C-alpha positions as CSV (number, residue, x, y, z in Angstrom):
1,M,123.2,9.5,112.3
2,T,123.1,13.2,111.0
3,R,123.7,16.1,113.4
4,I,123.4,20.0,112.8
5,K,124.6,22.9,114.9
6,V,122.1,25.8,115.1
7,T,123.2,29.4,116.0
8,A,120.8,32.3,116.4
9,P,120.7,35.7,114.8
10,V,120.9,38.9,116.7
11,R,117.5,39.9,116.1
12,I,114.3,38.0,114.3
13,H,112.3,40.1,111.9
14,T,110.8,38.1,109.4
15,T,107.7,36.6,107.5
16,I,107.1,33.0,107.7
17,Q,104.6,30.8,105.7
18,L,103.7,28.0,107.9
19,P,103.0,24.6,106.7
20,S,99.0,23.9,106.5
21,S,97.2,22.2,109.4
22,K,98.0,18.5,109.7
23,S,95.1,17.9,112.0
24,I,92.6,19.5,109.5
25,S,94.3,17.9,106.5
26,N,94.2,14.5,107.7
27,R,90.5,14.7,108.9
28,V,89.5,16.2,105.8
29,L,91.2,13.6,103.7
30,I,89.2,10.9,105.4
31,I,85.8,12.7,105.4
32,N,86.1,13.6,101.9
33,A,87.1,9.9,101.0
34,L,84.0,8.7,102.9
35,G,82.2,11.2,100.9
36,N,83.4,9.7,97.7
37,G,85.2,13.1,97.1
38,T,84.6,14.7,93.8
39,F,86.6,17.9,95.0
40,C,90.3,17.7,96.2
41,P,90.8,19.6,99.3
42,E,93.2,22.7,98.6
43,N,96.5,23.7,100.5
44,L,96.8,20.3,102.0
45,S,99.8,19.9,104.4
46,D,103.0,18.4,102.6
47,C,104.2,16.8,106.0
48,D,104.9,13.2,106.1
49,D,101.7,12.4,108.0
50,T,99.7,13.8,105.4
51,Q,101.4,12.4,102.4
52,V,101.2,8.9,104.1
53,M,97.4,9.5,104.3
54,I,97.2,10.5,100.8
55,R,99.2,7.5,99.4
56,A,97.1,5.1,101.9
57,L,93.8,6.5,100.6
58,S,94.8,6.1,96.9
59,S,96.6,2.8,97.4
60,R,95.2,-0.5,96.0
61,E,98.0,-2.7,97.7
62,E,97.1,-5.1,100.4
63,T,99.5,-3.8,102.9
64,I,99.5,0.1,104.0
65,D,102.6,1.2,105.8
66,I,102.0,4.3,107.5
67,M,105.6,4.5,108.8
68,A,105.5,6.9,112.2
69,A,102.2,8.4,111.5
70,G,100.1,7.9,114.4
71,T,97.3,10.1,113.2
72,A,97.0,7.9,110.3
73,M,97.0,4.7,112.0
74,R,94.0,5.6,114.2
75,F,92.0,7.2,111.5
76,L,92.8,4.7,108.8
77,T,91.9,1.8,111.2
78,A,88.4,3.0,111.4
79,Y,88.1,4.0,107.7
80,L,89.2,0.7,106.7
81,A,86.8,-1.0,109.0
82,V,83.8,0.4,106.9
83,T,85.6,0.1,103.6
84,P,85.3,-3.2,101.2
85,G,88.3,-5.3,101.2
86,Q,90.8,-6.9,103.3
87,R,93.9,-4.7,104.2
88,I,96.9,-5.0,106.9
89,I,97.9,-1.7,108.2
90,T,101.4,-1.5,109.6
91,G,104.2,1.0,110.7
92,T,107.5,1.5,111.9
93,Q,109.0,-0.5,115.0
94,R,107.9,2.4,117.3
95,M,104.4,2.3,115.7
96,Q,104.1,-1.4,116.4
97,Q,104.7,-0.3,120.1
98,R,101.9,2.1,120.4
99,P,98.6,1.0,121.9
100,I,95.5,0.6,119.9
101,Q,93.6,-1.9,121.6
102,V,90.8,0.6,122.9
103,L,90.0,1.7,119.4
104,V,90.0,-1.8,118.1
105,N,87.9,-3.2,120.9
106,A,85.4,-0.2,120.1
107,L,85.3,-1.0,116.3
108,R,84.9,-4.7,117.2
109,E,82.2,-3.9,119.6
110,L,80.3,-2.0,116.4
111,G,80.8,-5.1,114.3
112,A,84.2,-4.6,112.6
113,E,86.4,-7.5,111.7
114,I,89.7,-6.7,112.9
115,E,92.7,-9.0,113.8
116,Y,96.1,-8.5,115.4
117,V,98.8,-9.7,113.0
118,A,101.6,-10.0,115.7
119,N,101.3,-8.7,119.4
120,E,97.7,-8.3,121.0
121,G,96.8,-4.8,121.4
122,F,99.3,-3.3,118.8
123,P,99.7,-2.7,115.0
124,P,99.9,-4.3,112.5
125,L,96.3,-5.1,112.0
126,R,94.3,-7.2,109.2
127,I,91.1,-5.4,108.7
128,T,88.2,-6.6,106.6
129,G,85.7,-4.0,105.7
130,S,82.1,-4.7,106.8
131,R,78.9,-3.1,107.4
132,L,78.6,-2.0,111.1
133,T,75.1,-1.9,112.3
134,K,75.4,-1.3,116.3
135,D,74.5,2.3,117.0
136,S,76.1,3.0,120.4
137,I,79.1,2.6,122.4
138,S,80.7,3.7,125.3
139,L,84.6,4.1,126.1
140,P,86.8,6.2,128.4
141,G,86.9,9.9,127.7
142,N,90.8,10.1,128.9
143,V,91.9,8.1,125.9
144,S,93.5,9.6,123.0
145,S,91.0,11.9,121.5
146,Q,92.0,10.5,117.9
147,Y,90.4,7.3,119.0
148,I,87.1,9.2,119.3
149,S,87.7,11.4,116.3
150,A,88.1,8.0,114.1
151,L,84.7,6.7,115.5
152,L,83.2,9.9,114.9
153,M,84.3,10.3,111.5
154,I,83.0,7.0,110.2
155,A,79.8,7.1,112.0
156,P,77.7,8.7,109.2
157,M,78.3,5.7,107.4
158,L,76.9,3.4,110.0
159,H,73.6,2.2,109.1
160,N,71.9,3.7,112.4
161,G,74.4,6.3,113.0
162,L,76.4,6.4,116.2
163,T,76.1,7.5,120.1
164,I,79.4,7.8,121.7
165,K,79.2,7.8,125.5
166,L,82.4,9.0,127.2
167,T,82.9,7.4,130.6
168,S,85.4,9.7,132.3
169,D,86.8,13.1,132.1
170,V,87.4,14.1,128.3
171,I,91.0,15.0,127.3
172,S,92.0,17.0,124.3
173,R,88.3,18.1,123.8
174,P,89.2,20.8,121.1
175,Y,90.5,18.0,118.9
176,I,87.1,16.4,119.1
177,Q,85.6,19.6,118.5
178,L,87.6,20.2,115.4
179,T,86.4,16.7,114.0
180,L,82.9,17.7,114.6
181,Q,83.2,21.2,112.8
182,L,84.8,19.6,109.8
183,M,82.2,16.7,109.7
184,K,79.4,19.3,109.8
185,E,81.3,21.3,106.8
186,F,80.8,18.2,104.9
187,G,77.2,17.8,105.5
188,A,77.2,15.4,108.6
189,Q,74.7,15.8,111.4
190,A,76.9,15.4,114.6
191,G,77.2,17.1,117.9
192,W,77.5,16.9,121.7
193,V,74.3,15.7,123.4
194,D,75.7,16.5,126.8
195,D,79.3,17.0,128.2
196,H,79.9,13.3,127.9
197,S,78.0,11.9,125.0
198,L,78.0,12.7,121.2
199,K,75.6,11.8,118.7
200,V,76.1,11.2,114.7
201,E,73.0,10.7,112.2
202,P,73.3,8.1,109.5
203,S,73.4,10.9,106.8
204,P,76.1,10.5,104.1
205,Y,78.8,13.1,103.6
206,R,78.9,15.3,100.6
207,S,82.2,16.4,98.9
208,V,82.6,20.1,98.8
209,P,85.4,22.6,98.2
210,F,87.7,22.9,101.1
211,Y,90.7,25.2,101.8
212,V,93.1,24.1,104.6
213,E,94.3,26.9,107.0
214,S,97.9,27.1,108.4
215,D,98.9,25.0,111.4
216,W,98.8,26.8,114.9
217,S,101.0,24.0,116.3
218,A,103.8,25.0,114.0
219,A,103.2,28.5,114.8
220,S,104.0,27.6,118.4
221,Y,107.9,27.5,117.5
222,W,107.8,31.1,116.2
223,Y,106.2,32.3,119.5
224,Q,109.0,30.4,121.3
225,M,111.4,32.0,119.4
226,T,109.8,35.6,119.8
227,A,109.8,34.9,123.5
228,L,113.5,34.0,123.6
229,A,115.0,36.5,121.5
230,A,116.2,39.9,122.5
231,D,114.5,41.6,119.5
232,A,111.7,39.9,117.7
233,E,108.8,40.4,115.3
234,V,107.5,37.6,113.3
235,T,104.5,37.8,110.9
236,L,102.5,34.7,110.1
237,P,100.2,34.5,107.2
238,G,97.4,32.0,106.7
239,L,96.3,31.8,110.5
240,F,92.8,32.7,111.3
241,E,91.8,34.2,114.8
242,A,88.5,32.3,115.0
243,S,90.2,28.9,114.2
244,C,88.9,25.7,115.3
245,Q,92.4,24.4,116.0
246,G,92.8,23.7,119.7
247,D,96.5,24.8,119.7
248,S,95.2,28.5,118.4
249,R,95.2,28.7,122.5
250,V,98.9,29.1,122.1
251,A,98.4,32.6,121.6
252,E,96.9,33.4,125.0
253,I,99.3,31.2,126.8
254,F,102.4,32.8,125.3
255,R,100.9,36.4,126.5
256,S,102.0,35.2,129.8
257,L,105.6,34.8,128.5
258,G,105.8,38.1,127.0
259,V,104.6,37.7,123.3
260,E,101.7,39.9,122.0
261,T,99.6,38.5,119.0
262,C,98.2,41.2,116.6
263,Y,95.5,39.7,114.5
264,G,95.2,40.8,110.8
265,N,93.1,39.6,107.7
266,K,94.0,35.9,107.7
267,T,97.3,36.7,109.4
268,V,99.0,37.3,112.8
269,T,102.0,39.2,113.9
270,L,104.0,38.3,116.8
271,K,105.8,41.0,118.9
272,K,107.9,40.8,122.1
273,T,106.7,42.6,124.9
274,G,109.1,41.2,127.7
275,N,106.3,41.2,130.4
276,A,106.7,37.7,131.4
277,V,105.3,36.0,134.5
278,K,107.5,34.9,137.2
279,R,105.9,31.5,137.2
280,L,103.7,29.4,134.9
281,D,101.1,26.7,136.0
282,Y,99.1,25.3,133.1
283,N,96.9,22.2,132.6
284,F,97.7,21.0,128.9
285,I,94.9,18.4,128.8
286,N,93.4,20.1,125.9
287,Q,96.6,21.2,123.9
288,P,99.2,18.3,124.7
289,D,101.1,19.1,121.6
290,L,102.2,22.4,123.0
291,A,103.6,20.8,126.2
292,Q,107.2,20.5,124.8
293,T,107.4,24.1,123.5
294,F,106.5,25.4,126.9
295,V,108.5,23.2,128.9
296,V,111.6,24.2,126.9
297,T,110.6,28.0,126.6
298,C,109.9,28.4,130.6
299,A,113.2,26.5,131.6
300,L,115.2,28.7,129.3
301,M,113.6,31.9,130.5
302,N,114.3,30.8,134.0
303,I,110.5,30.7,134.7
304,P,109.4,27.7,137.3
305,F,106.5,25.8,136.0
306,R,104.0,23.0,136.7
307,F,102.4,21.6,133.8
308,S,99.5,19.0,134.3
309,G,97.3,17.0,131.7
310,L,100.4,15.5,130.2
311,Q,99.1,11.7,130.4
312,S,99.0,11.4,126.7
313,L,102.7,12.4,126.2
314,K,103.7,8.9,127.2
315,I,102.1,7.2,124.0
316,K,103.3,9.7,121.7
317,E,106.1,9.3,119.0
318,T,108.2,8.7,122.2
319,D,107.6,9.0,125.9
320,R,107.8,12.8,125.8
321,M,108.0,13.2,129.5
322,A,110.9,10.9,129.8
323,A,112.5,12.5,126.7
324,L,112.1,16.0,128.0
325,I,113.5,15.3,131.5
326,K,116.7,13.6,129.9
327,E,117.3,16.3,127.1
328,L,116.9,19.3,129.4
329,G,119.2,17.7,131.7
330,K,121.8,17.8,129.1
331,L,121.2,21.7,129.3
332,G,121.4,22.0,133.0
333,Y,117.6,21.6,134.3
334,V,116.4,19.3,136.7
335,L,112.9,18.4,135.9
336,R,110.4,16.3,137.9
337,E,107.4,13.9,136.7
338,S,104.7,13.1,139.1
339,E,101.5,11.2,138.9
340,G,102.2,10.1,135.5
341,S,100.7,13.5,134.0
342,I,102.5,16.3,135.7
343,L,105.9,17.9,134.7
344,S,107.6,20.5,136.8
345,W,110.5,22.5,137.4
346,E,111.3,24.6,140.4
347,G,114.6,26.2,139.3
348,E,116.8,23.2,140.3
349,R,119.9,23.2,138.2
350,C,122.8,20.4,137.3
351,E,126.2,20.3,135.8
352,T,126.0,19.9,131.9
353,P,128.0,17.8,129.7
354,S,130.4,19.8,127.4
355,D,128.6,20.5,124.0
356,A,125.9,18.0,124.4
357,A,123.6,17.3,121.5
358,I,119.8,16.8,121.7
359,D,118.4,13.6,120.8
360,T,115.3,13.5,118.9
361,Y,113.8,10.1,119.5
362,E,112.2,10.1,116.0
363,D,109.9,12.8,117.4
364,H,109.3,15.9,115.3
365,R,108.4,18.2,118.3
366,M,111.6,17.3,120.2
367,A,113.7,18.9,117.3
368,M,111.5,21.9,116.9
369,A,111.0,22.7,120.6
370,F,114.7,22.4,121.4
371,A,116.2,24.4,118.3
372,P,115.2,27.8,119.5
373,A,117.4,27.1,122.6
374,C,120.2,28.8,120.6
375,L,118.9,32.1,121.2
376,V,119.7,31.7,124.9
377,L,122.7,29.3,124.5
378,P,125.7,30.3,122.2
379,H,124.4,27.2,120.1
380,I,122.4,24.2,120.1
381,R,123.1,20.7,118.6
382,I,120.6,18.7,117.3
383,N,120.8,14.9,116.3
384,N,118.7,13.4,113.4
385,P,117.2,17.0,112.6
386,Q,115.2,15.3,109.6
387,V,112.4,14.3,111.9
388,V,110.8,17.7,111.3
389,S,109.5,16.2,108.0
390,K,106.7,14.6,110.1
391,S,104.8,17.8,110.5
392,Y,107.0,20.7,109.2
393,P,109.2,19.7,106.4
394,H,110.8,23.2,105.7
395,Y,111.3,24.2,109.3
396,W,115.1,24.3,109.0
397,E,114.9,26.4,105.8
398,D,112.3,28.7,107.6
399,L,114.9,29.1,110.4
400,K,117.5,30.0,107.9
401,L,115.2,32.5,106.3
402,A,114.8,34.1,109.7
403,G,118.7,34.5,110.0
404,F,119.7,31.4,111.9
405,T,122.7,29.5,110.9
406,I,122.5,25.8,110.5
407,E,125.8,23.9,109.9
408,E,125.9,20.0,109.3
409,E,128.5,18.3,111.4
């Protein structure tokens, strides 16, 4: 096990080149491959999840190991279902505990040939590519949006297209919107019929030149640092104000915590205003990947909160709700979980172990959300910091560039 100790600078005035959007990169790779891509997308993310996707799409091996990449598991399961040949797709031990039955059932209903290699409802999967002819399907809207996106992206390849009816409230709707937008850029005819149904015509993709913008999810940690620092101004090139990334909402939410966003030409600059609310209640149903950032930030700013819409956090890289409760407990904050989807803090504190280290649970966002705590504490210790490679490989290097001190222990 590796461990680092992170100490903050007195002030943060820096320009940071964020990684490219993982969400866009992984979708574009699938769509481009289905369109027999003659153009290679530019500025693809260099994170683990995207590199896994690139290797999987170019590999001819019978077994595809996507490691801990949940997005790749969902998207490739659908992709392989419409691609000639038989393959096995597997991943880490944690990946083999993450449910995929809803997606598999939906694909089987459309005519896909998919078998569970070990445990029913979980990877690994044996997938035999076939021609899917059924043109409509129903599934719950409150499942992972990646299941819905996976089905949408293969829909133009189906003989009769596809209509998807969502039978309950839709979570993470911006990610579905992102998928639709990217599909259209590659020539698909796809969109919402009404609030709970989507329709995709059977028109093939065409490969087009495409440039991937920077990642708004990664930007959230620099917003967090700006909010927690005594003196901060951070410029982030490559972010678009009119972004179709759902996590671009981070700018609006952080305004409540005293961070102003100044938009330039394909760049943003973050400035600390110090005008923070006394309490923050928010429904993260559409931005679940931002939850850890805001939970840690609000606690350290001594701002009570009630965050709802977090049900998908339990099936991420780890049970993120349980992990947040345990690790913030090490810093002296007593969080409460309720209804399986709500996390709250009402100011309750507890004793802290001396010089505790934050565990990261093979979860990149745990490492990145807790590192900025050193701006409030004398320092923070992080176990297994290398997990950031999943989405932001040069995170620690960027912190050093901004003046943070990082020591291996």
